[in-house]
Structures are given as structure tokens and as C-alpha cells.
mmCIF file of C-alpha atoms and ligand atoms in Angstrom:
data_model
loop_
_atom_site.group_PDB
_atom_site.id
_atom_site.type_symbol
_atom_site.label_atom_id
_atom_site.label_comp_id
_atom_site.label_asym_id
_atom_site.label_seq_id
_atom_site.Cartn_x
_atom_site.Cartn_y
_atom_site.Cartn_z
ATOM 1 C CA MET A 28 0.000 0.000 0.000
ATOM 2 C CA SER A 29 1.490 3.346 -0.973
ATOM 3 C CA LYS A 30 1.466 6.104 1.625
ATOM 4 C CA THR A 31 -0.298 9.448 1.245
ATOM 5 C CA ALA A 32 1.403 12.717 2.151
ATOM 6 C CA VAL A 33 -0.002 16.226 2.395
ATOM 7 C CA ILE A 34 2.471 19.046 1.761
ATOM 8 C CA SER A 35 1.454 22.537 2.848
ATOM 9 C CA GLY A 36 3.624 25.068 0.993
ATOM 10 C CA VAL A 37 3.861 22.779 -2.059
ATOM 11 C CA THR A 38 4.204 25.823 -4.336
ATOM 12 C CA GLY A 39 7.332 26.947 -2.446
ATOM 13 C CA GLN A 40 10.963 25.973 -2.947
ATOM 14 C CA ASP A 41 11.046 23.080 -0.458
ATOM 15 C CA GLY A 42 7.533 21.867 -1.243
ATOM 16 C CA SER A 43 8.427 21.393 -4.905
ATOM 17 C CA TYR A 44 11.548 19.324 -4.156
ATOM 18 C CA LEU A 45 9.742 17.303 -1.479
ATOM 19 C CA ALA A 46 6.843 16.535 -3.843
ATOM 20 C CA GLU A 47 9.313 15.192 -6.432
ATOM 21 C CA PHE A 48 11.105 13.106 -3.821
ATOM 22 C CA LEU A 49 7.913 11.590 -2.370
ATOM 23 C CA LEU A 50 6.579 10.743 -5.849
ATOM 24 C CA ASP A 51 9.839 8.879 -6.471
ATOM 25 C CA GLN A 52 9.240 6.969 -3.216
ATOM 26 C CA GLY A 53 5.817 5.881 -4.553
ATOM 27 C CA TYR A 54 3.686 8.236 -2.439
ATOM 28 C CA ARG A 55 0.341 9.721 -3.336
ATOM 29 C CA VAL A 56 1.153 13.441 -2.968
ATOM 30 C CA VAL A 57 -1.490 16.043 -2.125
ATOM 31 C CA GLY A 58 -0.461 19.697 -2.169
ATOM 32 C CA MET A 59 -2.297 22.200 -0.009
ATOM 33 C CA VAL A 60 -2.653 25.517 -1.855
ATOM 34 C CA ARG A 61 -4.225 28.807 -0.831
ATOM 35 C CA ARG A 62 -6.471 30.668 -3.218
ATOM 36 C CA SER A 63 -4.792 33.363 -5.273
ATOM 37 C CA SER A 64 -5.976 35.515 -8.171
ATOM 38 C CA ALA A 65 -2.759 34.581 -9.970
ATOM 39 C CA PRO A 66 -1.734 30.987 -9.188
ATOM 40 C CA ASN A 67 1.929 30.560 -8.323
ATOM 41 C CA LEU A 68 2.620 27.137 -9.837
ATOM 42 C CA TRP A 69 5.936 27.671 -11.672
ATOM 43 C CA ARG A 70 7.924 25.402 -9.335
ATOM 44 C CA ILE A 71 5.518 22.444 -9.678
ATOM 45 C CA GLU A 72 4.286 22.820 -13.265
ATOM 46 C CA HIS A 73 6.183 19.668 -14.263
ATOM 47 C CA LEU A 74 4.405 17.695 -11.493
ATOM 48 C CA LEU A 75 0.806 18.782 -12.042
ATOM 49 C CA ASP A 76 -0.226 15.543 -13.753
ATOM 50 C CA ARG A 77 1.138 13.496 -10.828
ATOM 51 C CA ILE A 78 0.078 15.409 -7.700
ATOM 52 C CA GLU A 79 -3.336 16.510 -6.422
ATOM 53 C CA LEU A 80 -3.893 20.098 -5.343
ATOM 54 C CA ARG A 81 -6.459 20.895 -2.631
ATOM 55 C CA PRO A 82 -7.493 24.336 -1.369
ATOM 56 C CA ALA A 83 -6.817 25.225 2.276
ATOM 57 C CA ASP A 84 -5.212 28.085 4.159
ATOM 58 C CA LEU A 85 -3.136 28.232 7.345
ATOM 59 C CA LEU A 86 -5.479 30.995 8.528
ATOM 60 C CA ASP A 87 -8.585 28.824 8.235
ATOM 61 C CA GLN A 88 -8.817 25.898 10.656
ATOM 62 C CA LEU A 89 -11.922 24.413 9.025
ATOM 63 C CA SER A 90 -10.224 24.247 5.647
ATOM 64 C CA ILE A 91 -7.357 22.223 7.150
ATOM 65 C CA VAL A 92 -9.732 19.885 9.015
ATOM 66 C CA ARG A 93 -11.684 19.283 5.792
ATOM 67 C CA LEU A 94 -8.476 18.609 3.868
ATOM 68 C CA ILE A 95 -7.301 15.978 6.370
ATOM 69 C CA GLU A 96 -10.754 14.358 6.527
ATOM 70 C CA ASP A 97 -10.943 14.129 2.719
ATOM 71 C CA VAL A 98 -7.390 13.009 2.014
ATOM 72 C CA GLN A 99 -6.711 10.747 5.058
ATOM 73 C CA PRO A 100 -2.938 11.235 4.894
ATOM 74 C CA ASP A 101 -0.265 9.153 6.637
ATOM 75 C CA GLU A 102 2.106 12.133 6.798
ATOM 76 C CA PHE A 103 1.647 15.914 6.882
ATOM 77 C CA TYR A 104 4.620 18.135 6.009
ATOM 78 C CA ASN A 105 3.898 21.660 7.255
ATOM 79 C CA LEU A 106 6.151 23.798 5.066
ATOM 80 C CA ALA A 107 3.759 26.702 4.493
ATOM 81 C CA ALA A 108 4.874 29.957 6.098
ATOM 82 C CA MET A 109 5.663 33.602 5.592
ATOM 83 C CA SER A 110 9.350 32.820 5.061
ATOM 84 C CA PHE A 111 11.053 36.135 4.154
ATOM 85 C CA VAL A 112 12.666 37.605 7.283
ATOM 86 C CA PRO A 113 12.562 41.355 6.346
ATOM 87 C CA ALA A 114 8.831 41.135 5.570
ATOM 88 C CA SER A 115 8.212 39.976 9.133
ATOM 89 C CA TRP A 116 9.002 43.470 10.460
ATOM 90 C CA ASP A 117 6.395 44.896 8.036
ATOM 91 C CA THR A 118 3.708 42.345 8.977
ATOM 92 C CA PRO A 119 4.550 41.004 12.448
ATOM 93 C CA LEU A 120 0.972 40.066 13.348
ATOM 94 C CA LEU A 121 0.273 38.254 10.097
ATOM 95 C CA THR A 122 3.639 36.493 10.389
ATOM 96 C CA GLY A 123 2.541 35.191 13.791
ATOM 97 C CA GLU A 124 -0.845 34.098 12.408
ATOM 98 C CA PHE A 125 0.853 32.044 9.676
ATOM 99 C CA ASN A 126 3.981 30.773 11.386
ATOM 100 C CA SER A 127 2.790 30.377 14.990
ATOM 101 C CA GLN A 128 -0.988 29.897 15.150
ATOM 102 C CA GLY A 129 -0.911 28.318 11.683
ATOM 103 C CA VAL A 130 1.161 25.493 13.183
ATOM 104 C CA THR A 131 -1.290 25.122 16.067
ATOM 105 C CA ARG A 132 -4.145 24.919 13.553
ATOM 106 C CA VAL A 133 -2.387 22.114 11.671
ATOM 107 C CA LEU A 134 -1.576 20.195 14.875
ATOM 108 C CA GLU A 135 -5.077 20.650 16.288
ATOM 109 C CA SER A 136 -6.672 19.584 12.991
ATOM 110 C CA ILE A 137 -4.569 16.414 12.940
ATOM 111 C CA ARG A 138 -5.418 15.736 16.591
ATOM 112 C CA GLN A 139 -9.135 16.086 15.930
ATOM 113 C CA VAL A 140 -9.320 14.065 12.709
ATOM 114 C CA ASN A 141 -6.627 11.391 13.154
ATOM 115 C CA PRO A 142 -3.863 11.837 15.776
ATOM 116 C CA LYS A 143 -1.888 9.010 14.168
ATOM 117 C CA VAL A 144 -0.941 11.208 11.190
ATOM 118 C CA ARG A 145 2.810 11.924 11.372
ATOM 119 C CA MET A 146 3.607 15.623 11.197
ATOM 120 C CA TYR A 147 6.775 17.485 10.148
ATOM 121 C CA GLN A 148 7.177 21.125 11.202
ATOM 122 C CA ALA A 149 9.572 23.442 9.323
ATOM 123 C CA SER A 150 11.563 25.048 12.145
ATOM 124 C CA SER A 151 14.444 27.367 11.365
ATOM 125 C CA SER A 152 17.990 28.274 12.364
ATOM 126 C CA GLU A 153 16.660 31.869 12.614
ATOM 127 C CA MET A 154 15.445 30.756 16.069
ATOM 128 C CA TYR A 155 19.093 30.838 17.279
ATOM 129 C CA GLY A 156 19.438 34.482 16.197
ATOM 130 C CA LYS A 157 21.997 36.146 18.471
ATOM 131 C CA VAL A 158 23.704 32.824 18.925
ATOM 132 C CA ARG A 159 24.395 31.516 22.426
ATOM 133 C CA ALA A 160 26.822 28.778 21.278
ATOM 134 C CA VAL A 161 28.868 27.899 18.195
ATOM 135 C CA PRO A 162 28.046 25.627 16.438
ATOM 136 C CA GLN A 163 24.295 25.448 17.105
ATOM 137 C CA ARG A 164 22.837 22.090 18.168
ATOM 138 C CA GLU A 165 19.367 20.777 19.070
ATOM 139 C CA ASP A 166 19.847 21.879 22.712
ATOM 140 C CA THR A 167 21.313 25.349 22.004
ATOM 141 C CA PRO A 168 19.054 28.045 23.547
ATOM 142 C CA PHE A 169 17.091 30.267 21.175
ATOM 143 C CA HIS A 170 17.445 34.069 20.899
ATOM 144 C CA PRO A 171 15.458 35.103 17.810
ATOM 145 C CA ARG A 172 16.181 38.492 16.215
ATOM 146 C CA SER A 173 13.118 39.083 14.029
ATOM 147 C CA PRO A 174 9.346 38.619 14.248
ATOM 148 C CA TYR A 175 9.920 35.706 11.851
ATOM 149 C CA GLY A 176 12.382 34.068 14.265
ATOM 150 C CA VAL A 177 10.038 34.637 17.203
ATOM 151 C CA SER A 178 7.114 33.137 15.283
ATOM 152 C CA LYS A 179 9.153 30.046 14.430
ATOM 153 C CA VAL A 180 10.113 29.542 18.096
ATOM 154 C CA PHE A 181 6.385 29.355 18.921
ATOM 155 C CA GLY A 182 5.835 26.868 16.069
ATOM 156 C CA HIS A 183 8.730 24.784 17.354
ATOM 157 C CA TYR A 184 7.511 24.627 20.951
ATOM 158 C CA ILE A 185 3.848 24.029 20.109
ATOM 159 C CA THR A 186 4.945 21.050 17.993
ATOM 160 C CA MET A 187 6.952 19.701 20.927
ATOM 161 C CA ASN A 188 3.997 20.368 23.209
ATOM 162 C CA TYR A 189 1.514 18.379 21.084
ATOM 163 C CA ARG A 190 4.034 15.531 20.979
ATOM 164 C CA GLU A 191 4.376 15.557 24.774
ATOM 165 C CA SER A 192 0.716 16.311 25.602
ATOM 166 C CA TYR A 193 -0.997 13.926 23.187
ATOM 167 C CA GLY A 194 1.714 11.443 22.190
ATOM 168 C CA MET A 195 1.527 12.615 18.573
ATOM 169 C CA PHE A 196 4.308 11.771 16.109
ATOM 170 C CA ALA A 197 5.268 15.413 15.530
ATOM 171 C CA CYS A 198 8.857 16.388 14.650
ATOM 172 C CA SER A 199 10.630 19.656 13.958
ATOM 173 C CA GLY A 200 13.543 19.962 11.586
ATOM 174 C CA ILE A 201 15.714 22.935 12.546
ATOM 175 C CA LEU A 202 16.903 23.618 9.034
ATOM 176 C CA PHE A 203 19.720 26.027 8.272
ATOM 177 C CA ASN A 204 19.580 28.090 5.065
ATOM 178 C CA HIS A 205 19.032 25.967 1.987
ATOM 179 C CA GLU A 206 18.889 27.290 -1.536
ATOM 180 C CA SER A 207 18.425 26.242 -5.157
ATOM 181 C CA PRO A 208 17.551 27.617 -8.587
ATOM 182 C CA ARG A 209 13.929 27.556 -7.275
ATOM 183 C CA ARG A 210 14.697 29.956 -4.397
ATOM 184 C CA GLY A 211 12.601 33.146 -4.303
ATOM 185 C CA LEU A 212 14.323 36.109 -5.986
ATOM 186 C CA GLU A 213 14.317 38.172 -2.775
ATOM 187 C CA PHE A 214 16.660 35.846 -0.821
ATOM 188 C CA VAL A 215 20.337 36.756 -0.997
ATOM 189 C CA THR A 216 21.682 33.693 -2.843
ATOM 190 C CA ARG A 217 19.115 33.921 -5.625
ATOM 191 C CA LYS A 218 19.315 37.716 -5.736
ATOM 192 C CA VAL A 219 23.045 37.344 -6.368
ATOM 193 C CA SER A 220 22.772 34.514 -8.943
ATOM 194 C CA ASP A 221 20.028 36.408 -10.792
ATOM 195 C CA GLY A 222 22.008 39.672 -10.540
ATOM 196 C CA VAL A 223 25.183 38.075 -11.908
ATOM 197 C CA ALA A 224 23.247 36.634 -14.851
ATOM 198 C CA ARG A 225 21.632 40.023 -15.607
ATOM 199 C CA ILE A 226 24.981 41.820 -15.510
ATOM 200 C CA LYS A 227 26.687 39.143 -17.617
ATOM 201 C CA LEU A 228 23.941 39.336 -20.266
ATOM 202 C CA GLY A 229 23.918 43.148 -20.327
ATOM 203 C CA PHE A 230 20.478 43.616 -18.695
ATOM 204 C CA ALA A 231 21.876 45.364 -15.576
ATOM 205 C CA ASP A 232 25.009 47.238 -14.580
ATOM 206 C CA SER A 233 25.007 46.888 -10.772
ATOM 207 C CA LEU A 234 23.651 44.877 -7.864
ATOM 208 C CA ALA A 235 22.541 46.495 -4.569
ATOM 209 C CA LEU A 236 22.980 44.381 -1.445
ATOM 210 C CA GLY A 237 22.908 44.840 2.331
ATOM 211 C CA ASN A 238 25.203 43.321 4.959
ATOM 212 C CA LEU A 239 28.103 41.539 3.244
ATOM 213 C CA ASP A 240 29.611 40.382 6.549
ATOM 214 C CA ALA A 241 26.684 38.252 7.758
ATOM 215 C CA ARG A 242 27.577 34.562 7.799
ATOM 216 C CA ARG A 243 25.286 31.663 7.005
ATOM 217 C CA ASP A 244 25.459 27.874 6.822
ATOM 218 C CA TRP A 245 24.122 27.332 3.279
ATOM 219 C CA GLY A 246 23.150 23.993 1.723
ATOM 220 C CA PHE A 247 21.139 22.697 -1.259
ATOM 221 C CA ALA A 248 17.359 22.378 -0.774
ATOM 222 C CA GLY A 249 17.272 19.111 -2.734
ATOM 223 C CA ASP A 250 19.488 17.541 -0.046
ATOM 224 C CA TYR A 251 17.561 18.996 2.907
ATOM 225 C CA ILE A 252 14.090 17.709 2.039
ATOM 226 C CA LYS A 253 15.401 14.143 2.376
ATOM 227 C CA ALA A 254 16.032 14.825 6.079
ATOM 228 C CA MET A 255 12.359 15.852 6.484
ATOM 229 C CA TRP A 256 11.224 12.490 5.152
ATOM 230 C CA LEU A 257 13.780 10.530 7.202
ATOM 231 C CA MET A 258 12.490 12.172 10.409
ATOM 232 C CA LEU A 259 8.996 10.791 9.777
ATOM 233 C CA GLN A 260 10.302 7.243 9.088
ATOM 234 C CA GLN A 261 11.889 6.792 12.555
ATOM 235 C CA ASP A 262 10.474 4.648 15.388
ATOM 236 C CA SER A 263 9.908 7.693 17.601
ATOM 237 C CA PRO A 264 9.480 11.411 16.960
ATOM 238 C CA ASP A 265 12.334 13.822 17.662
ATOM 239 C CA ASP A 266 13.838 17.153 16.541
ATOM 240 C CA PHE A 267 16.954 17.454 14.376
ATOM 241 C CA VAL A 268 19.362 20.148 13.199
ATOM 242 C CA VAL A 269 19.965 19.924 9.441
ATOM 243 C CA ALA A 270 23.016 21.892 8.306
ATOM 244 C CA THR A 271 26.363 21.550 6.536
ATOM 245 C CA GLY A 272 28.596 22.455 9.501
ATOM 246 C CA GLU A 273 30.294 25.202 7.435
ATOM 247 C CA THR A 274 29.726 28.943 7.520
ATOM 248 C CA HIS A 275 30.480 31.523 4.811
ATOM 249 C CA PRO A 276 30.055 35.319 4.666
ATOM 250 C CA VAL A 277 27.737 36.887 2.082
ATOM 251 C CA ARG A 278 30.900 38.484 0.615
ATOM 252 C CA GLU A 279 32.296 35.017 -0.255
ATOM 253 C CA LEU A 280 29.006 33.989 -1.873
ATOM 254 C CA VAL A 281 29.231 37.152 -4.009
ATOM 255 C CA GLN A 282 32.875 36.503 -4.949
ATOM 256 C CA ILE A 283 32.189 32.915 -6.065
ATOM 257 C CA ALA A 284 29.096 33.874 -8.067
ATOM 258 C CA PHE A 285 30.734 36.757 -9.963
ATOM 259 C CA GLN A 286 33.963 34.830 -10.517
ATOM 260 C CA HIS A 287 31.984 31.947 -12.032
ATOM 261 C CA ALA A 288 30.760 34.386 -14.726
ATOM 262 C CA ASP A 289 34.265 35.907 -15.181
ATOM 263 C CA LEU A 290 33.183 39.192 -13.560
ATOM 264 C CA ASP A 291 34.942 41.312 -10.898
ATOM 265 C CA TRP A 292 32.329 41.715 -8.148
ATOM 266 C CA GLU A 293 33.888 44.910 -6.760
ATOM 267 C CA LYS A 294 33.015 46.740 -10.002
ATOM 268 C CA PHE A 295 29.309 45.915 -9.737
ATOM 269 C CA VAL A 296 28.186 45.401 -6.113
ATOM 270 C CA LYS A 297 26.919 48.411 -4.146
ATOM 271 C CA VAL A 298 25.963 48.355 -0.483
ATOM 272 C CA ASP A 299 22.534 49.923 -0.048
ATOM 273 C CA PRO A 300 21.351 50.674 3.526
ATOM 274 C CA ARG A 301 17.780 49.809 2.454
ATOM 275 C CA PHE A 302 18.779 46.152 2.636
ATOM 276 C CA LEU A 303 20.171 46.329 6.186
ATOM 277 C CA ARG A 304 17.903 44.864 8.898
ATOM 278 C CA PRO A 305 16.692 46.394 12.178
ATOM 279 C CA ALA A 306 18.384 43.465 13.972
ATOM 280 C CA GLU A 307 20.738 41.055 12.236
ATOM 281 C CA VAL A 308 21.660 37.416 12.719
ATOM 282 C CA ASP A 309 25.424 37.762 12.292
ATOM 283 C CA LEU A 310 26.521 34.145 12.321
ATOM 284 C CA LEU A 311 24.899 30.763 11.820
ATOM 285 C CA ILE A 312 26.676 27.428 11.763
ATOM 286 C CA GLY A 313 24.858 24.203 12.551
ATOM 287 C CA ASP A 314 26.095 20.904 13.923
ATOM 288 C CA PRO A 315 24.357 18.120 11.927
ATOM 289 C CA THR A 316 25.908 15.261 13.958
ATOM 290 C CA LYS A 317 22.565 13.964 15.278
ATOM 291 C CA ALA A 318 20.965 13.952 11.808
ATOM 292 C CA ARG A 319 24.032 12.179 10.426
ATOM 293 C CA THR A 320 24.244 9.500 13.106
ATOM 294 C CA GLU A 321 20.543 8.859 13.839
ATOM 295 C CA LEU A 322 18.962 9.521 10.419
ATOM 296 C CA GLY A 323 21.923 8.591 8.211
ATOM 297 C CA TRP A 324 21.470 11.966 6.479
ATOM 298 C CA HIS A 325 24.259 13.652 4.502
ATOM 299 C CA ARG A 326 24.429 16.434 1.954
ATOM 300 C CA ASP A 327 25.681 15.872 -1.590
ATOM 301 C CA VAL A 328 26.127 19.458 -2.860
ATOM 302 C CA ASP A 329 28.839 21.699 -1.361
ATOM 303 C CA PHE A 330 28.787 25.507 -1.094
ATOM 304 C CA LYS A 331 30.649 26.267 -4.322
ATOM 305 C CA GLY A 332 28.637 23.622 -6.197
ATOM 306 C CA LEU A 333 25.415 25.229 -4.963
ATOM 307 C CA ILE A 334 26.340 28.778 -5.997
ATOM 308 C CA THR A 335 27.653 27.802 -9.427
ATOM 309 C CA MET A 336 24.528 25.663 -10.032
ATOM 310 C CA MET A 337 22.349 28.704 -9.279
ATOM 311 C CA VAL A 338 24.354 31.082 -11.495
ATOM 312 C CA ASP A 339 24.275 28.581 -14.381
ATOM 313 C CA ALA A 340 20.501 28.140 -13.993
ATOM 314 C CA ASP A 341 19.858 31.909 -14.038
ATOM 315 C CA LEU A 342 22.154 32.405 -17.047
ATOM 316 C CA ALA A 343 20.257 29.665 -18.917
ATOM 317 C CA ARG A 344 16.871 31.116 -17.886
ATOM 318 C CA LEU A 345 17.662 34.712 -18.875
ATOM 319 C CA GLU A 346 19.655 34.247 -22.053
ATOM 320 C CA HIS A 347 16.435 33.634 -24.017
ATOM 321 C CA HIS A 348 14.759 36.797 -22.735
ATOM 322 C CA ALA A 349 15.097 39.949 -24.809
ATOM 323 C CA VAL A 350 13.909 42.177 -21.935
ATOM 324 C CA PRO A 351 13.672 40.268 -18.645
ATOM 325 C CA ALA A 352 11.273 41.300 -15.911
ATOM 326 C CA GLN A 353 12.735 43.421 -13.122
ATOM 327 C CA PRO A 354 14.028 41.526 -10.081
ATOM 328 C CA LEU A 355 11.788 41.782 -7.026
ATOM 329 C CA ALA A 356 14.349 43.111 -4.547
HETATM 330 P P1 NAP B 428 8.828 29.531 0.338
HETATM 331 O O1 NAP B 428 9.490 29.195 -0.963
HETATM 332 O O2 NAP B 428 8.651 30.953 0.730
HETATM 333 O O3 NAP B 428 7.384 28.814 0.335
HETATM 334 C C1 NAP B 428 6.419 29.136 1.302
HETATM 335 C C2 NAP B 428 5.138 28.391 0.969
HETATM 336 O O4 NAP B 428 4.144 28.674 1.981
HETATM 337 C C3 NAP B 428 4.498 28.784 -0.366
HETATM 338 O O5 NAP B 428 4.020 27.611 -0.999
HETATM 339 C C4 NAP B 428 3.330 29.663 0.065
HETATM 340 O O6 NAP B 428 2.257 29.661 -0.850
HETATM 341 C C5 NAP B 428 2.908 28.939 1.329
HETATM 342 N N1 NAP B 428 2.046 29.746 2.205
HETATM 343 C C6 NAP B 428 2.349 30.926 2.770
HETATM 344 N N2 NAP B 428 1.317 31.349 3.515
HETATM 345 C C7 NAP B 428 0.332 30.411 3.414
HETATM 346 C C8 NAP B 428 -0.981 30.281 3.948
HETATM 347 N N3 NAP B 428 -1.523 31.217 4.730
HETATM 348 N N4 NAP B 428 -1.704 29.169 3.655
HETATM 349 C C9 NAP B 428 -1.179 28.222 2.841
HETATM 350 N N5 NAP B 428 0.050 28.297 2.296
HETATM 351 C C10 NAP B 428 0.800 29.385 2.577
HETATM 352 O O7 NAP B 428 9.605 28.810 1.554
HETATM 353 P P2 NAP B 428 10.682 27.607 1.539
HETATM 354 O O8 NAP B 428 12.038 28.180 1.373
HETATM 355 O O9 NAP B 428 10.208 26.542 0.644
HETATM 356 O O10 NAP B 428 10.594 27.138 3.059
HETATM 357 C C11 NAP B 428 9.657 26.128 3.459
HETATM 358 C C12 NAP B 428 9.476 26.208 4.969
HETATM 359 O O11 NAP B 428 10.724 25.997 5.620
HETATM 360 C C13 NAP B 428 8.966 27.546 5.499
HETATM 361 O O12 NAP B 428 8.151 27.274 6.628
HETATM 362 C C14 NAP B 428 10.233 28.268 5.944
HETATM 363 O O13 NAP B 428 9.933 29.221 6.937
HETATM 364 C C15 NAP B 428 11.030 27.101 6.476
HETATM 365 N N6 NAP B 428 12.482 27.232 6.437
HETATM 366 C C16 NAP B 428 13.106 27.531 5.258
HETATM 367 C C17 NAP B 428 14.497 27.577 5.219
HETATM 368 C C18 NAP B 428 15.223 27.885 3.937
HETATM 369 O O14 NAP B 428 16.423 28.194 4.013
HETATM 370 N N7 NAP B 428 14.592 27.771 2.782
HETATM 371 C C19 NAP B 428 15.253 27.327 6.390
HETATM 372 C C20 NAP B 428 14.562 27.009 7.560
HETATM 373 C C21 NAP B 428 13.182 26.945 7.578
HETATM 374 P P3 NAP B 428 2.130 30.757 -2.055
HETATM 375 O O15 NAP B 428 2.850 30.139 -3.219
HETATM 376 O O16 NAP B 428 0.668 30.838 -2.224
HETATM 377 O O17 NAP B 428 2.767 32.024 -1.570
HETATM 378 O O1 G4F B 429 18.827 35.128 2.138
HETATM 379 P P1 G4F B 429 18.314 35.801 3.336
HETATM 380 O O2 G4F B 429 17.202 36.774 3.165
HETATM 381 O O3 G4F B 429 17.928 34.637 4.347
HETATM 382 P P2 G4F B 429 17.715 34.614 5.951
HETATM 383 O O4 G4F B 429 17.309 35.925 6.486
HETATM 384 O O5 G4F B 429 18.925 33.971 6.546
HETATM 385 O O6 G4F B 429 16.444 33.654 6.070
HETATM 386 C C1 G4F B 429 16.352 32.439 5.324
HETATM 387 O O7 G4F B 429 16.938 31.391 6.060
HETATM 388 C C2 G4F B 429 16.281 31.078 7.303
HETATM 389 C C3 G4F B 429 17.092 29.956 7.961
HETATM 390 O O8 G4F B 429 18.117 30.511 8.751
HETATM 391 C C4 G4F B 429 14.859 30.668 7.000
HETATM 392 F F1 G4F B 429 14.229 30.304 8.157
HETATM 393 C C5 G4F B 429 14.125 31.825 6.338
HETATM 394 O O9 G4F B 429 12.807 31.411 5.997
HETATM 395 C C6 G4F B 429 14.868 32.186 5.054
HETATM 396 O O10 G4F B 429 14.743 31.093 4.170
HETATM 397 O O11 G4F B 429 19.502 36.580 4.080
HETATM 398 C C7 G4F B 429 20.710 35.963 4.420
HETATM 399 C C8 G4F B 429 21.729 37.008 4.886
HETATM 400 C C9 G4F B 429 21.168 37.982 5.946
HETATM 401 O O12 G4F B 429 22.114 38.137 6.970
HETATM 402 C C10 G4F B 429 21.009 39.296 5.190
HETATM 403 O O13 G4F B 429 21.183 40.454 5.987
HETATM 404 O O14 G4F B 429 22.087 37.805 3.763
HETATM 405 C C11 G4F B 429 22.136 39.154 4.169
HETATM 406 N N1 G4F B 429 21.932 40.021 2.991
HETATM 407 C C12 G4F B 429 22.837 40.917 2.527
HETATM 408 N N2 G4F B 429 22.319 41.590 1.481
HETATM 409 C C13 G4F B 429 20.814 40.091 2.249
HETATM 410 C C14 G4F B 429 21.060 41.093 1.296
HETATM 411 N N3 G4F B 429 19.653 39.399 2.288
HETATM 412 C C15 G4F B 429 18.706 39.703 1.360
HETATM 413 N N4 G4F B 429 17.544 39.006 1.378
HETATM 414 N N5 G4F B 429 18.886 40.699 0.416
HETATM 415 C C16 G4F B 429 20.050 41.429 0.341
HETATM 416 O O15 G4F B 429 20.199 42.319 -0.482
#
């Protein structure tokens, strides 16, 4: 009997890779999508004949209950969220509704309909914020630095609480930054790969960025979604850090990306204070030892491989456009 999985956030970066992976494992895959006047299906267009899409919204408990009743899933991957950190200062209340109470709505819906459904919650290294220890592990205290980080801490603890209160199989993956050619254009890796491609092809003459000294632990999204699945295949539920164990400054990301296109980054990159944040997370570096030893998880793509993959993908995408659309940020 094949298993059924619901993915909330199926139209996002991680949802698209996870849907592909679960289809390859023989799953029936149901994507939860919110209503939009302009559907955002570009990341899953190639999967539309193999996955089912069902309407529901993190803001609407009844829609999630109905979805679980109709689909009867074995696993629920809760990837849907407001995921862009700067936007969380603009919409702190809505961010909490999605990323905090949205998680409670998913957990409570599962509890009411079928508490045996296994649930994955997308926690984030942003919860460590002003880091209390280096590297960050599962037991490192949290100190979030944005409304997004705060909202994810709530989502993390409510998942743990439903596990402990009701014996539900609910796990959180504390995932460090993971990127791909499907990353949103507003995130720094994709902004840089897209910017390099535009400059190389003559569509732009500069790239405005914020803090070049911030350091992140960046991996490839296609590797990270496998850890989500592994967590739900264990005998008992637990939380895991998923990271590479390496950290790199934004400046190094920029150097590698421009160099890959034979460009001198210092001629093109401008620091624009508009892209600085009210409070920054200066350094993230995760310790994936537990995921490696208990899940058998490892990453395949290294930092340079990730950045060059993204630059190549944006060059290929844009070289057929006479006048490409403006980047978002
Ligand atoms: P993403 O590309 O921004 O995708 C977010 C998804 O959430 C989209 O499918 C979006 O749908 C959906 N969504 C947002 N609000 C919703 C609502 N009210 N109801 C239903 N769906 C809603 O994010 P991602 O990079 O794939 O990340 C997936 C998850 O992992 C997120 O929870 C994120 O916070 C978390 N995370 C990401 C990283 C990372 O580095 N990528 C690291 C740690 C944790 P639309 O298409 O309709 O907008
Ligand atoms: O790419 P970013 O916007 O990602 P950030 O804030 O680390 O958040 C991402 O990773 C989290 C996991 O730690 C996820 F939970 C979250 O959903 C999201 O996927 O920024 C990375 C760094 C920051 O320090 C930022 O200040 O890059 C710096 N940066 C420098 N210039 C910039 C820019 N970030 C953006 N977005 N745009 C810039 O121009």
C-alpha cells in the first residue's frame, strides 16, 4: 500500500523538491494551496499531472480539518509559512498568524481528525538568532532576532507540546539556510545569482545588497528535504538540526558567483542601507551530527557547487529573454 502525504507550501521551494522526492518513493502526494488571483505554480508545473492540489489556508482551521478528513494522509509536512525575514518586520501580526498559530491549527486539525498522522514542522535556524553557542545544536538556547524568528520559536515549541501532551508523532527539523535555482528572488543567494546573470547578459550594470559580513550555513534544498522524510520514518518522533557544519560570509558567496561568470564583483556590487535589517543574525553554523548519526542523512552538494549551479541556472533562464522582468528586490 502506498502512503499518502499532504504538503502545505507545495508551491514553495522546499515543497516542490519534497513533492518530487515523495513521488519517487511511490507516495500519493497532495499539495495544499491557498487561493490566489494569480496561481503561483511555476515550481511544480512539471508535477501537475502526478500530484493533487487541494485548497486550504493556514489561517482557516476548518479548511485544514476538511483537507485531512478528505485526504486521510499518513504524513503531513507543514512547510507553508511567511518565510522572508525582512517582511516579518512589516507584517509582524500576520507572520505570527501564519507561522505560529498556523502550526497550532495544523496540529489541532490532525489531533481532531486522526492523531496518528505523522507531522513534520519546518523550524528554522533563525530561532538561534543572536547565537548563544557555536556551532548550534538541538539543545542550544534560542534568541530570535526578528518577528519571523520569534514566530518560528512558537511553532517549534507548540509542535513539541503536542508531541508531549498527546503522544503525537510530531517532529521539527531545525533547518539552516538551503537554496536552489527555485529559491525566491528576494533571498540573498538567488538575488546574487540572478544579478550576476543580468549583468553578464547586459540587462543590468550593478547589484545592490545589504550586509556583506553576515555569515550563514548554506546547503542545497534538494538535499535537505530528504532529512524531512527521514524524520517521519523513525520509530519515535524527535527534533533534528539539518546543516552543513560550514559557515560563509555573504561576501564570499558574491565573490564565487561573480567569478563563475568571469566578472569582478567589486566593479558591480553596491551596499545599499535599504537592505540592512533592524536586527541582524550575524553568524549561523549548525552541527548536523545527530541527523548524520541517527537519520543517516548527509548532503551531496557543497557551497561552491550550490552557488555555481544557481548562477548557471539563471544564465540559462535569462539568455532567451530579450527584456527580462525586473528583479523583485
Ligand atoms: P517559500 O518558498 O517561501 O514557500 C512558502 C510556501 O508557503 C508557499 O508555498 C506559500 O504559498 C505557502 N504559504 C504561505 N502562507 C500560506 C498560507 N496562509 N496558507 C497556505 N500556504 C501558505 O519557503 P521555503 O524556502 O520553501 O521554506 C519552506 C518552509 O521551511 C517555510 O516554513 C520556511 O519558513 C522554512 N524554512 C526555510 C528555510 C530555507 O532556508 N529555505 C530554512 C529554515 C526553515 P504561495 O505560493 O501561495 O505564496
Ligand atoms: O537570504 P536571506 O534573506 O535569508 P535569511 O534571512 O537567513 O532567512 C532564510 O533562512 C532562514 C534559515 O536561517 C529561514 F528560516 C528563512 O525562511 C529564510 O529562508 O539573508 C541571508 C543574509 C542575511 O544576513 C542578510 O542580511 O544575507 C544578508 N543580505 C545581505 N544583502 C541580504 C542582502 N539578504 C537579502 N535578502 N537581500 C540582500 O540584499
